[in-house]
Amino acid sequence: MKRLTAALTAGLMAASMVSADPVDDTLVLNGETTIVTRIKAPEAVADVFDEVISGWHFREEETRAMQADDFDNPGMIFAELGEDLWNTVEGSEDKSCASCHESPDNMAEVRPGYPKWNEDAGEVRTLEMQINDCRENRMGAEKWKYTGGDMVNMTALLASVSRGRPVNVAIDGPAQSTWEAGKELYYTRFGQLELSCANCHEENNGRMIRADHLSQGQINGFPVYRLKNAKLNAVHDRFKGCIRDTRAETFEAGSPEFIALELYVASRGNGLDVEGPAVRN
Amino acid sequence: MQLTRRNAILMGAGAALAAGLPFSVVAATGEEAIAAFTGGAEVGEGDIKLTAPEIAENGNTVPIEVSSDTATEIMVLALGNPTPAVATFKYGPLSASRTASTRIRLAGTQDVMAIAKLADGTFVKASSTVKVTIGGCGG
Amino acid sequence: MAEDVKPRVKVPKSVSAGEAITIKTLISHKMESGQRKDDDGNLIPRSIINRFTCDFNGENVVDVTLEPAISTNPYLEFEALVPEAGEFKFTWYDDDGSVYEESKKIAIE
């Protein structure tokens, strides 16, 4: 594959898409924890994929190695900043996250199940929404900006303690209508380029779009540390980037459209382990 | 291509033109960086190794490693960058090896060079071409 | 002082006397190159970590000059000799005059 990519960058970047299979490799974190990065396709995509594959397999060797070690992974320093926030007392109730939840390790079961139906609120909530609900109603603190630095650092912390546990979002029951709205968005062509999520990530994953190796668009690694901007990127910001690249007006982070899309895309990766904060290009 | 100093300067010039910068400024900077390090001494081949990926997925974060058995100092240059200097490692009495790894920014496909000052006062260099992928969509 | 600057180092807790160890360091820092422009087209002033040093019990291990071509969140890895028990001291020097320090003790097995 390396040679293929080399040939492409050497100037053979034709408009046609060239096949470049995902790499056969195993992600072992810190030489200890084996992460499930490919698995039999879950129900939501069983009709289109045999197997779902983490974006990790679509990256070059150096990028894959950077994620395999917690020190080499620059995303982990932001998870550590998230841990500082976890222990910071804020708001009218004089509480930190730790006041109720104690160790972040106690939250290991949380990330894999979000977005998730909240019975009391009568809505599907993302992890960000739940964090802000905690801040507002339990801590009496100000909400964080949906994809702001503090929020992304906190979601990085919560993802990091769930690494090695499979994504498992519910798509039936009260969440079903939101999931269906997300599915509709996934297959809707946007922008002047008239591209849907599916055009790239379902129909052409594994191929090169110019110099880029298209993945399945799985989100089990979010928030991701991108080499491109050398920071953690929240999943809704990534959605925005994708839609912007179709030359469309995009939805806002935290909008009902992106909440639905997140639930749907997460369900396409049910069974893949949580990897966040992952490292991507 | 044998990476001579002359070629290095020419490459710097290419980058300067590509960046729309005045020729003399950048070419001089590349040459000056080398001259300041070597004091104008001859730079040969030998005890210096540079490891860099053949293809960098993104030029913003490119892992590299330098190693030598007898270097006292190693300078790294990215000859195609607007300013070629990257880093200089000076090894103290408690360094266990003359190696170092870091992550660097490359403005585009180019040669990365490591120049080592060896314990005997001579200079050696090694270089490696890194292709930087540009032109995906990548969000 | 730049925001959210957090140094991080990885050093083994113990080692046999005279043995070599690998040290990894990372500091969260923007490493603003001085080459970029903001949305209004104004050059964003350079603001980087320009020097890093590692010393052990007062003796130098490595002294690194960093330029704007070093990536955001600068990462450095190198090897050190540990002749006796003691303390590593790591220092990062910011363009704005700030100095960030971290230290790690190491024992002899």
Short mmCIF file of C-alpha atoms in Angstrom, two decimals:
data_model
loop_
_atom_site.label_atom_id
_atom_site.label_comp_id
_atom_site.label_asym_id
_atom_site.label_seq_id
_atom_site.Cartn_x
_atom_site.Cartn_y
_atom_site.Cartn_z
CA MET A 1 0.00 0.00 0.00
CA LYS A 2 2.87 2.33 0.81
CA ARG A 3 4.11 2.07 -2.73
CA LEU A 4 0.67 2.84 -4.07
CA THR A 5 0.35 5.95 -1.96
CA ALA A 6 3.84 6.97 -2.98
CA ALA A 7 2.90 6.65 -6.61
CA LEU A 8 -0.13 8.79 -5.99
CA THR A 9 1.76 11.55 -4.29
CA ALA A 10 4.31 11.43 -7.06
CA GLY A 11 1.70 12.99 -9.24
CA LEU A 12 -0.57 10.25 -10.47
CA MET A 13 -3.47 11.66 -8.52
CA ALA A 14 -6.05 11.12 -11.17
CA ALA A 15 -9.67 11.86 -10.50
CA SER A 16 -10.36 8.16 -10.40
CA MET A 17 -10.37 6.41 -7.08
CA VAL A 18 -7.72 3.79 -6.56
CA SER A 19 -8.10 0.80 -4.32
CA ALA A 20 -5.98 0.76 -1.17
CA ASP A 21 -7.09 -1.78 1.35
CA PRO A 22 -7.08 -1.12 5.08
CA VAL A 23 -3.92 -2.38 6.74
CA ASP A 24 -3.88 -5.79 8.41
CA ASP A 25 -2.57 -4.95 11.88
CA THR A 26 -3.53 -5.27 15.54
CA LEU A 27 -3.87 -2.35 17.92
CA VAL A 28 -2.37 -3.21 21.30
CA LEU A 29 -2.37 -0.31 23.73
CA ASN A 30 0.79 0.04 25.81
CA GLY A 31 1.69 -3.54 24.97
CA GLU A 32 -1.21 -4.69 27.16
CA THR A 33 -4.74 -4.07 25.95
CA THR A 34 -5.82 -5.45 22.59
CA ILE A 35 -8.43 -3.22 20.99
CA VAL A 36 -11.14 -4.61 18.74
CA THR A 37 -10.67 -2.60 15.55
CA ARG A 38 -12.54 -4.86 13.13
CA ILE A 39 -15.54 -7.02 13.75
CA LYS A 40 -18.57 -8.57 12.03
CA ALA A 41 -20.91 -5.82 10.91
CA PRO A 42 -23.65 -4.92 13.40
CA GLU A 43 -27.34 -4.96 12.57
CA ALA A 44 -27.44 -1.35 11.34
CA VAL A 45 -25.04 -2.02 8.46
CA ALA A 46 -25.26 -5.79 8.02
CA ASP A 47 -26.80 -5.25 4.58
CA VAL A 48 -23.86 -3.16 3.30
CA PHE A 49 -20.73 -4.40 5.13
CA ASP A 50 -19.48 -7.82 6.13
CA GLU A 51 -17.16 -6.23 8.60
CA VAL A 52 -16.83 -2.86 10.28
CA ILE A 53 -13.31 -1.44 10.51
CA SER A 54 -11.88 1.30 12.68
CA GLY A 55 -10.28 4.30 10.99
CA TRP A 56 -7.02 3.19 12.64
CA HIS A 57 -6.56 0.59 9.87
CA PHE A 58 -6.69 3.28 7.20
CA ARG A 59 -3.74 5.25 8.57
CA GLU A 60 -0.01 4.92 7.96
CA GLU A 61 2.33 2.97 10.21
CA GLU A 62 3.71 5.99 12.11
CA THR A 63 0.21 7.25 12.88
CA ARG A 64 -0.92 3.83 14.05
CA ALA A 65 2.12 3.51 16.30
CA MET A 66 1.49 6.93 17.82
CA GLN A 67 -1.90 5.74 19.08
CA ALA A 68 -0.59 2.46 20.48
CA ASP A 69 1.34 4.09 23.33
CA ASP A 70 -0.29 6.43 25.82
CA PHE A 71 2.80 8.56 26.08
CA ASP A 72 3.33 8.83 22.34
CA ASN A 73 -0.34 9.69 21.83
CA PRO A 74 -0.57 13.48 22.21
CA GLY A 75 -4.33 13.15 22.74
CA MET A 76 -3.64 11.66 26.16
CA ILE A 77 -2.21 14.90 27.51
CA PHE A 78 -5.62 16.44 26.90
CA ALA A 79 -7.29 13.54 28.68
CA GLU A 80 -5.00 14.45 31.60
CA LEU A 81 -6.16 18.05 31.38
CA GLY A 82 -9.67 16.56 31.44
CA GLU A 83 -8.76 14.82 34.67
CA ASP A 84 -7.72 18.16 36.18
CA LEU A 85 -11.19 19.46 35.27
CA TRP A 86 -12.75 16.33 36.75
CA ASN A 87 -11.27 17.28 40.12
CA THR A 88 -12.06 21.00 39.90
CA VAL A 89 -14.81 22.22 42.23
CA GLU A 90 -17.09 24.66 40.41
CA GLY A 91 -20.54 26.21 40.68
CA SER A 92 -23.05 27.03 43.38
CA GLU A 93 -23.14 23.47 44.78
CA ASP A 94 -19.40 23.42 45.53
CA LYS A 95 -18.93 20.19 43.65
CA SER A 96 -16.54 18.67 41.17
CA CYS A 97 -17.26 15.63 38.99
CA ALA A 98 -15.22 13.67 41.52
CA SER A 99 -17.53 14.74 44.39
CA CYS A 100 -20.21 12.38 43.05
CA HIS A 101 -18.48 10.00 40.66
CA GLU A 102 -15.16 9.67 42.51
CA SER A 103 -12.68 8.16 40.05
CA PRO A 104 -13.05 8.61 36.27
CA ASP A 105 -12.55 4.85 36.08
CA ASN A 106 -16.05 4.49 37.47
CA MET A 107 -17.33 5.93 34.19
CA ALA A 108 -15.94 3.14 32.01
CA GLU A 109 -19.43 1.97 31.04
CA VAL A 110 -20.61 5.44 30.03
CA ARG A 111 -18.96 6.39 26.72
CA PRO A 112 -19.86 3.16 24.88
CA GLY A 113 -23.62 3.72 25.33
CA TYR A 114 -23.84 7.33 24.12
CA PRO A 115 -25.77 8.92 22.41
CA LYS A 116 -28.55 7.52 24.56
CA TRP A 117 -32.25 8.07 25.27
CA ASN A 118 -32.87 10.03 28.48
CA GLU A 119 -36.26 9.13 29.88
CA ASP A 120 -36.67 12.14 32.18
CA ALA A 121 -35.75 14.64 29.49
CA GLY A 122 -37.59 12.76 26.77
CA GLU A 123 -34.71 13.14 24.31
CA VAL A 124 -31.65 11.42 22.91
CA ARG A 125 -28.59 12.86 24.60
CA THR A 126 -24.98 12.93 23.55
CA LEU A 127 -22.26 12.62 26.17
CA GLU A 128 -21.63 16.36 25.83
CA MET A 129 -25.27 17.10 26.62
CA GLN A 130 -25.14 14.85 29.67
CA ILE A 131 -21.93 16.52 30.89
CA ASN A 132 -23.54 19.94 30.55
CA ASP A 133 -26.67 18.69 32.30
CA CYS A 134 -24.48 17.62 35.21
CA ARG A 135 -22.70 20.97 35.24
CA GLU A 136 -25.89 22.99 35.17
CA ASN A 137 -28.20 20.98 37.38
CA ARG A 138 -25.93 19.13 39.78
CA MET A 139 -22.97 21.49 40.09
CA GLY A 140 -24.74 24.78 39.49
CA ALA A 141 -21.95 25.65 37.10
CA GLU A 142 -21.94 27.23 33.65
CA LYS A 143 -22.41 24.99 30.64
CA TRP A 144 -19.35 24.39 28.51
CA LYS A 145 -19.29 25.30 24.83
CA TYR A 146 -20.33 22.18 22.95
CA THR A 147 -16.98 21.58 21.24
CA GLY A 148 -14.87 23.93 23.37
CA GLY A 149 -11.52 22.95 24.88
CA ASP A 150 -12.83 21.97 28.32
CA MET A 151 -15.61 19.84 26.85
CA VAL A 152 -13.30 18.06 24.41
CA ASN A 153 -10.76 17.39 27.17
CA MET A 154 -13.51 15.95 29.37
CA THR A 155 -14.86 13.70 26.60
CA ALA A 156 -11.27 12.59 25.94
CA LEU A 157 -10.96 11.58 29.59
CA LEU A 158 -14.27 9.71 29.52
CA ALA A 159 -13.37 7.94 26.27
CA SER A 160 -9.92 7.02 27.59
CA VAL A 161 -11.31 5.09 30.55
CA SER A 162 -13.63 3.16 28.18
CA ARG A 163 -10.94 2.03 25.77
CA GLY A 164 -11.25 -1.67 25.10
CA ARG A 165 -15.01 -1.70 25.71
CA PRO A 166 -17.28 -2.07 22.69
CA VAL A 167 -19.50 0.72 21.40
CA ASN A 168 -23.06 -0.31 22.16
CA VAL A 169 -25.68 2.30 21.39
CA ALA A 170 -29.37 1.40 21.49
CA ILE A 171 -31.20 2.09 18.25
CA ASP A 172 -34.62 0.75 19.10
CA GLY A 173 -37.37 1.82 21.49
CA PRO A 174 -37.61 5.55 22.14
CA ALA A 175 -34.29 6.22 20.32
CA GLN A 176 -35.54 4.73 17.08
CA SER A 177 -37.03 7.87 15.53
CA THR A 178 -33.83 9.84 16.20
CA TRP A 179 -31.79 6.99 14.75
CA GLU A 180 -33.96 6.99 11.63
CA ALA A 181 -33.54 10.75 11.27
CA GLY A 182 -29.77 10.21 11.48
CA LYS A 183 -29.91 7.49 8.87
CA GLU A 184 -31.78 9.76 6.50
CA LEU A 185 -29.10 12.43 6.91
CA TYR A 186 -26.37 9.86 6.27
CA TYR A 187 -27.83 9.06 2.86
CA THR A 188 -28.74 12.66 1.93
CA ARG A 189 -26.51 14.31 -0.65
CA PHE A 190 -25.31 17.73 0.46
CA GLY A 191 -23.63 20.69 -1.14
CA GLN A 192 -22.45 21.65 -4.57
CA LEU A 193 -20.58 18.36 -4.82
CA GLU A 194 -23.78 16.49 -4.00
CA LEU A 195 -22.13 14.02 -1.70
CA SER A 196 -23.70 12.02 1.08
CA CYS A 197 -21.77 10.42 3.94
CA ALA A 198 -22.46 7.09 2.23
CA ASN A 199 -20.92 8.14 -1.09
CA CYS A 200 -17.47 8.26 0.48
CA HIS A 201 -17.59 6.14 3.61
CA GLU A 202 -19.91 3.33 2.53
CA GLU A 203 -19.41 3.05 -1.22
CA ASN A 204 -15.77 4.04 -1.48
CA ASN A 205 -14.04 3.28 1.80
CA GLY A 206 -10.65 1.70 1.25
CA ARG A 207 -10.12 3.77 -1.87
CA MET A 208 -8.08 6.91 -2.34
CA ILE A 209 -9.80 10.22 -2.86
CA ARG A 210 -6.83 12.06 -4.27
CA ALA A 211 -4.19 11.64 -1.54
CA ASP A 212 -6.65 10.69 1.16
CA HIS A 213 -7.39 7.13 2.19
CA LEU A 214 -11.14 6.94 2.76
CA SER A 215 -12.19 5.09 5.90
CA GLN A 216 -15.60 3.78 6.90
CA GLY A 217 -16.12 6.99 8.83
CA GLN A 218 -16.37 5.19 12.16
CA ILE A 219 -16.50 7.42 15.24
CA ASN A 220 -15.33 5.00 17.95
CA GLY A 221 -12.02 6.90 18.18
CA PHE A 222 -13.45 10.36 19.00
CA PRO A 223 -12.40 12.79 20.14
CA VAL A 224 -9.43 12.30 17.79
CA TYR A 225 -6.05 13.98 17.85
CA ARG A 226 -5.44 14.97 14.26
CA LEU A 227 -1.94 15.41 12.88
CA LYS A 228 -3.46 18.01 10.58
CA ASN A 229 -4.37 20.53 13.28
CA ALA A 230 -2.44 18.98 16.18
CA LYS A 231 -5.39 19.09 18.55
CA LEU A 232 -8.33 17.06 19.72
CA ASN A 233 -11.34 17.21 17.41
CA ALA A 234 -14.88 16.61 18.58
CA VAL A 235 -17.09 14.39 16.45
CA HIS A 236 -19.57 17.17 15.59
CA ASP A 237 -16.68 19.35 14.39
CA ARG A 238 -15.58 16.47 12.18
CA PHE A 239 -19.11 16.19 10.77
CA LYS A 240 -18.97 19.91 10.06
CA GLY A 241 -15.67 19.53 8.22
CA CYS A 242 -17.04 16.71 6.08
CA ILE A 243 -20.19 18.58 5.14
CA ARG A 244 -18.25 21.78 4.50
CA ASP A 245 -16.05 19.80 2.10
CA THR A 246 -19.13 18.92 0.07
CA ARG A 247 -19.47 22.71 -0.28
CA ALA A 248 -22.65 22.88 1.75
CA GLU A 249 -23.86 25.04 4.57
CA THR A 250 -23.27 22.85 7.56
CA PHE A 251 -25.26 22.19 10.73
CA GLU A 252 -24.07 23.44 14.10
CA ALA A 253 -22.28 21.34 16.67
CA GLY A 254 -24.93 20.18 19.14
CA SER A 255 -27.76 20.64 16.62
CA PRO A 256 -30.61 18.07 16.50
CA GLU A 257 -29.33 17.00 13.07
CA PHE A 258 -25.85 16.17 14.36
CA ILE A 259 -27.19 14.49 17.50
CA ALA A 260 -29.24 12.19 15.26
CA LEU A 261 -26.34 11.65 12.89
CA GLU A 262 -24.01 10.83 15.78
CA LEU A 263 -26.40 8.18 17.08
CA TYR A 264 -26.74 6.65 13.64
CA VAL A 265 -23.00 6.69 12.83
CA ALA A 266 -22.17 5.31 16.29
CA SER A 267 -24.58 2.42 15.65
CA ARG A 268 -22.71 1.60 12.45
CA GLY A 269 -19.75 0.86 14.70
CA ASN A 270 -21.53 -1.11 17.43
CA GLY A 271 -19.05 -3.79 18.45
CA LEU A 272 -15.88 -1.81 17.73
CA ASP A 273 -14.01 -0.88 20.89
CA VAL A 274 -13.88 2.70 22.10
CA GLU A 275 -10.47 4.12 21.08
CA GLY A 276 -10.68 7.76 22.04
CA PRO A 277 -8.58 9.80 22.06
CA ALA A 278 -7.42 8.15 18.82
CA VAL A 279 -4.75 9.56 16.47
CA ARG A 280 -5.72 10.29 12.87
CA ASN A 281 -4.37 12.24 9.91
CA MET B 1 20.33 12.69 -5.95
CA GLN B 2 23.53 13.27 -4.07
CA LEU B 3 22.62 15.99 -1.64
CA THR B 4 25.50 18.41 -1.94
CA ARG B 5 25.47 21.76 -0.30
CA ARG B 6 24.91 23.35 -3.68
CA ASN B 7 21.88 21.19 -4.28
CA ALA B 8 20.61 21.99 -0.84
CA ILE B 9 20.76 25.66 -1.65
CA LEU B 10 19.06 25.12 -4.98
CA MET B 11 16.30 23.17 -3.26
CA GLY B 12 15.85 25.94 -0.77
CA ALA B 13 15.55 28.29 -3.69
CA GLY B 14 12.86 26.09 -5.22
CA ALA B 15 10.90 26.25 -2.03
CA ALA B 16 11.38 30.00 -1.92
CA LEU B 17 9.98 30.39 -5.40
CA ALA B 18 7.09 28.12 -4.57
CA ALA B 19 6.36 30.18 -1.50
CA GLY B 20 6.67 33.41 -3.45
CA LEU B 21 9.49 34.64 -1.26
CA PRO B 22 12.52 36.56 -2.47
CA PHE B 23 15.21 34.13 -3.60
CA SER B 24 18.13 35.55 -1.70
CA VAL B 25 16.54 35.61 1.73
CA VAL B 26 15.66 31.95 1.97
CA ALA B 27 18.66 30.58 0.12
CA ALA B 28 20.90 32.54 2.43
CA THR B 29 19.07 31.27 5.49
CA GLY B 30 19.61 27.64 4.49
CA GLU B 31 23.25 28.19 3.72
CA GLU B 32 23.72 30.31 6.81
CA ALA B 33 22.24 27.66 9.07
CA ILE B 34 24.72 25.11 7.79
CA ALA B 35 27.65 27.54 7.79
CA ALA B 36 26.87 28.73 11.30
CA PHE B 37 26.87 25.13 12.50
CA THR B 38 29.97 23.92 10.67
CA GLY B 39 31.93 27.16 10.61
CA GLY B 40 32.33 26.54 6.90
CA ALA B 41 34.04 23.18 7.37
CA GLU B 42 33.68 20.36 4.85
CA VAL B 43 30.68 18.11 5.48
CA GLY B 44 31.26 14.44 4.62
CA GLU B 45 29.35 11.20 4.92
CA GLY B 46 29.65 8.85 7.87
CA ASP B 47 28.52 8.40 11.43
CA ILE B 48 25.05 9.94 11.25
CA LYS B 49 21.72 8.33 10.55
CA LEU B 50 18.39 10.03 9.92
CA THR B 51 15.16 8.03 10.06
CA ALA B 52 12.04 9.64 8.60
CA PRO B 53 8.91 8.20 7.01
CA GLU B 54 8.91 7.80 3.26
CA ILE B 55 5.42 9.26 3.27
CA ALA B 56 4.07 11.62 5.90
CA GLU B 57 0.32 11.49 6.26
CA ASN B 58 0.30 15.11 7.25
CA GLY B 59 3.18 17.56 7.05
CA ASN B 60 2.16 19.11 10.35
CA THR B 61 3.37 16.20 12.47
CA VAL B 62 6.18 14.10 10.99
CA PRO B 63 8.11 11.77 13.31
CA ILE B 64 11.90 11.72 12.78
CA GLU B 65 14.88 10.20 14.56
CA VAL B 66 18.59 10.98 14.43
CA SER B 67 21.38 8.75 15.68
CA SER B 68 25.15 8.67 15.69
CA ASP B 69 27.83 6.89 17.73
CA THR B 70 30.21 9.77 18.23
CA ALA B 71 28.32 13.02 17.63
CA THR B 72 28.52 15.81 20.17
CA GLU B 73 25.84 17.87 18.40
CA ILE B 74 23.28 17.11 15.72
CA MET B 75 21.43 19.76 13.72
CA VAL B 76 18.25 18.93 11.78
CA LEU B 77 17.20 20.98 8.76
CA ALA B 78 14.07 20.85 6.60
CA LEU B 79 15.48 22.29 3.41
CA GLY B 80 12.13 22.93 1.77
CA ASN B 81 10.63 24.91 4.65
CA PRO B 82 10.43 28.73 4.55
CA THR B 83 12.96 28.68 7.40
CA PRO B 84 15.01 25.48 7.22
CA ALA B 85 16.16 25.21 10.85
CA VAL B 86 14.31 22.52 12.84
CA ALA B 87 16.31 21.66 15.96
CA THR B 88 19.82 21.21 17.33
CA PHE B 89 20.61 18.54 19.90
CA LYS B 90 23.67 19.05 22.12
CA TYR B 91 24.62 15.95 24.05
CA GLY B 92 25.84 16.33 27.62
CA PRO B 93 28.04 14.02 29.73
CA LEU B 94 25.05 11.95 30.87
CA SER B 95 23.54 11.26 27.48
CA ALA B 96 23.58 7.49 26.99
CA SER B 97 23.52 7.66 23.21
CA ARG B 98 23.71 10.27 20.51
CA THR B 99 20.11 9.74 19.48
CA ALA B 100 16.94 11.77 19.59
CA SER B 101 13.38 11.55 18.26
CA THR B 102 10.95 14.37 17.71
CA ARG B 103 8.03 15.44 15.49
CA ILE B 104 8.44 18.15 12.90
CA ARG B 105 6.56 20.33 10.42
CA LEU B 106 7.24 20.02 6.72
CA ALA B 107 5.79 22.56 4.31
CA GLY B 108 5.70 20.00 1.50
CA THR B 109 7.60 17.09 -0.04
CA GLN B 110 11.29 17.75 0.56
CA ASP B 111 14.63 16.52 1.86
CA VAL B 112 15.25 16.53 5.59
CA MET B 113 18.91 16.70 6.57
CA ALA B 114 20.82 15.88 9.74
CA ILE B 115 24.34 17.25 10.20
CA ALA B 116 26.43 15.88 13.04
CA LYS B 117 29.47 17.40 14.65
CA LEU B 118 31.56 14.40 15.65
CA ALA B 119 33.84 14.12 18.66
CA ASP B 120 36.90 14.52 16.40
CA GLY B 121 35.59 17.90 15.21
CA THR B 122 34.58 16.77 11.73
CA PHE B 123 31.08 17.10 10.25
CA VAL B 124 28.95 14.48 8.53
CA LYS B 125 25.48 14.57 7.08
CA ALA B 126 22.61 12.32 6.07
CA SER B 127 19.38 13.17 4.35
CA SER B 128 16.05 11.59 3.60
CA THR B 129 13.24 12.54 1.24
CA VAL B 130 9.84 12.77 2.86
CA LYS B 131 6.78 12.88 0.65
CA VAL B 132 4.05 14.95 2.22
CA THR B 133 0.54 14.06 1.14
CA ILE B 134 -1.50 17.08 0.22
CA GLY B 135 -4.77 17.25 -1.60
CA GLY B 136 -7.10 14.92 0.16
CA CYS B 137 -10.34 16.14 1.53
CA GLY B 138 -9.69 15.31 5.18
CA GLY B 139 -12.47 17.49 6.63
CA MET C 1 2.30 32.39 30.11
CA ALA C 2 0.57 30.49 27.36
CA GLU C 3 -2.65 28.71 28.27
CA ASP C 4 -2.89 25.07 29.30
CA VAL C 5 0.83 24.37 29.09
CA LYS C 6 1.32 20.98 30.67
CA PRO C 7 4.65 19.17 30.69
CA ARG C 8 4.72 15.40 30.74
CA VAL C 9 7.72 13.10 31.10
CA LYS C 10 8.20 9.35 31.16
CA VAL C 11 11.12 8.02 33.19
CA PRO C 12 11.47 4.53 34.68
CA LYS C 13 11.10 4.46 38.48
CA SER C 14 14.28 2.46 38.99
CA VAL C 15 17.31 1.22 37.08
CA SER C 16 20.62 -0.59 37.65
CA ALA C 17 23.48 1.83 38.33
CA GLY C 18 25.28 2.92 35.18
CA GLU C 19 22.49 1.72 32.91
CA ALA C 20 20.96 3.64 30.02
CA ILE C 21 17.27 4.56 30.03
CA THR C 22 14.92 6.02 27.45
CA ILE C 23 13.22 9.27 28.40
CA LYS C 24 10.16 10.64 26.61
CA THR C 25 8.86 14.16 27.05
CA LEU C 26 5.86 16.05 25.73
CA ILE C 27 4.59 19.51 26.57
CA SER C 28 1.24 20.87 25.45
CA HIS C 29 2.10 24.06 23.58
CA LYS C 30 0.81 25.69 20.40
CA MET C 31 4.28 26.34 18.94
CA GLU C 32 2.93 29.29 16.97
CA SER C 33 5.39 29.47 14.08
CA GLY C 34 5.21 33.17 13.25
CA GLN C 35 4.39 32.17 9.66
CA ARG C 36 0.63 32.01 9.98
CA LYS C 37 -1.92 34.73 9.47
CA ASP C 38 -5.15 35.27 11.36
CA ASP C 39 -8.58 35.67 9.75
CA ASP C 40 -7.89 39.36 9.12
CA GLY C 41 -4.63 38.64 7.34
CA ASN C 42 -2.37 39.83 10.15
CA LEU C 43 0.70 37.78 10.93
CA ILE C 44 0.30 35.88 14.21
CA PRO C 45 3.47 36.56 16.22
CA ARG C 46 5.83 33.68 16.86
CA SER C 47 5.42 32.02 20.25
CA ILE C 48 7.29 28.77 20.71
CA ILE C 49 9.26 26.71 23.18
CA ASN C 50 12.76 27.58 21.96
CA ARG C 51 14.90 25.43 24.25
CA PHE C 52 14.64 22.25 26.26
CA THR C 53 17.17 20.88 28.72
CA CYS C 54 17.43 17.69 30.74
CA ASP C 55 19.85 17.41 33.65
CA PHE C 56 20.50 14.65 36.16
CA ASN C 57 21.86 15.61 39.58
CA GLY C 58 23.11 18.85 38.04
CA GLU C 59 24.87 17.26 35.05
CA ASN C 60 23.56 17.78 31.55
CA VAL C 61 21.96 14.99 29.52
CA VAL C 62 20.78 16.94 26.49
CA ASP C 63 20.30 20.57 25.53
CA VAL C 64 17.98 21.11 22.57
CA THR C 65 17.37 24.23 20.50
CA LEU C 66 13.86 24.15 19.04
CA GLU C 67 12.76 26.12 16.00
CA PRO C 68 9.27 26.90 14.67
CA ALA C 69 9.45 23.73 12.54
CA ILE C 70 8.89 21.62 15.66
CA SER C 71 5.27 20.40 15.77
CA THR C 72 2.60 21.63 18.16
CA ASN C 73 2.86 19.84 21.54
CA PRO C 74 6.62 19.25 21.17
CA TYR C 75 7.74 15.68 21.71
CA LEU C 76 11.32 14.71 22.49
CA GLU C 77 12.79 11.29 23.14
CA PHE C 78 16.42 10.54 24.09
CA GLU C 79 18.57 8.28 26.25
CA ALA C 80 20.25 9.05 29.56
CA LEU C 81 22.85 7.37 31.75
CA VAL C 82 22.00 6.91 35.39
CA PRO C 83 25.22 6.59 37.42
CA GLU C 84 23.50 6.85 40.81
CA ALA C 85 20.12 7.47 42.42
CA GLY C 86 18.91 11.00 41.97
CA GLU C 87 16.63 13.38 40.17
CA PHE C 88 16.09 14.35 36.58
CA LYS C 89 15.22 17.95 35.96
CA PHE C 90 13.46 18.97 32.76
CA THR C 91 13.14 22.58 31.66
CA TRP C 92 11.26 24.11 28.75
CA TYR C 93 11.92 27.76 27.81
CA ASP C 94 9.08 29.75 26.21
CA ASP C 95 9.56 32.71 23.84
CA ASP C 96 7.46 34.77 26.25
CA GLY C 97 10.01 34.25 29.03
CA SER C 98 8.05 31.57 30.87
CA VAL C 99 9.97 28.56 32.08
CA TYR C 100 8.20 25.24 32.66
CA GLU C 101 9.84 22.69 34.90
CA GLU C 102 9.28 19.08 35.79
CA SER C 103 11.37 16.65 37.80
CA LYS C 104 11.45 12.88 38.30
CA LYS C 105 13.29 10.85 40.90
CA ILE C 106 14.89 7.57 39.98
CA ALA C 107 16.10 4.82 42.34
CA ILE C 108 18.88 2.27 41.90
CA GLU C 109 17.79 -1.38 41.88
#
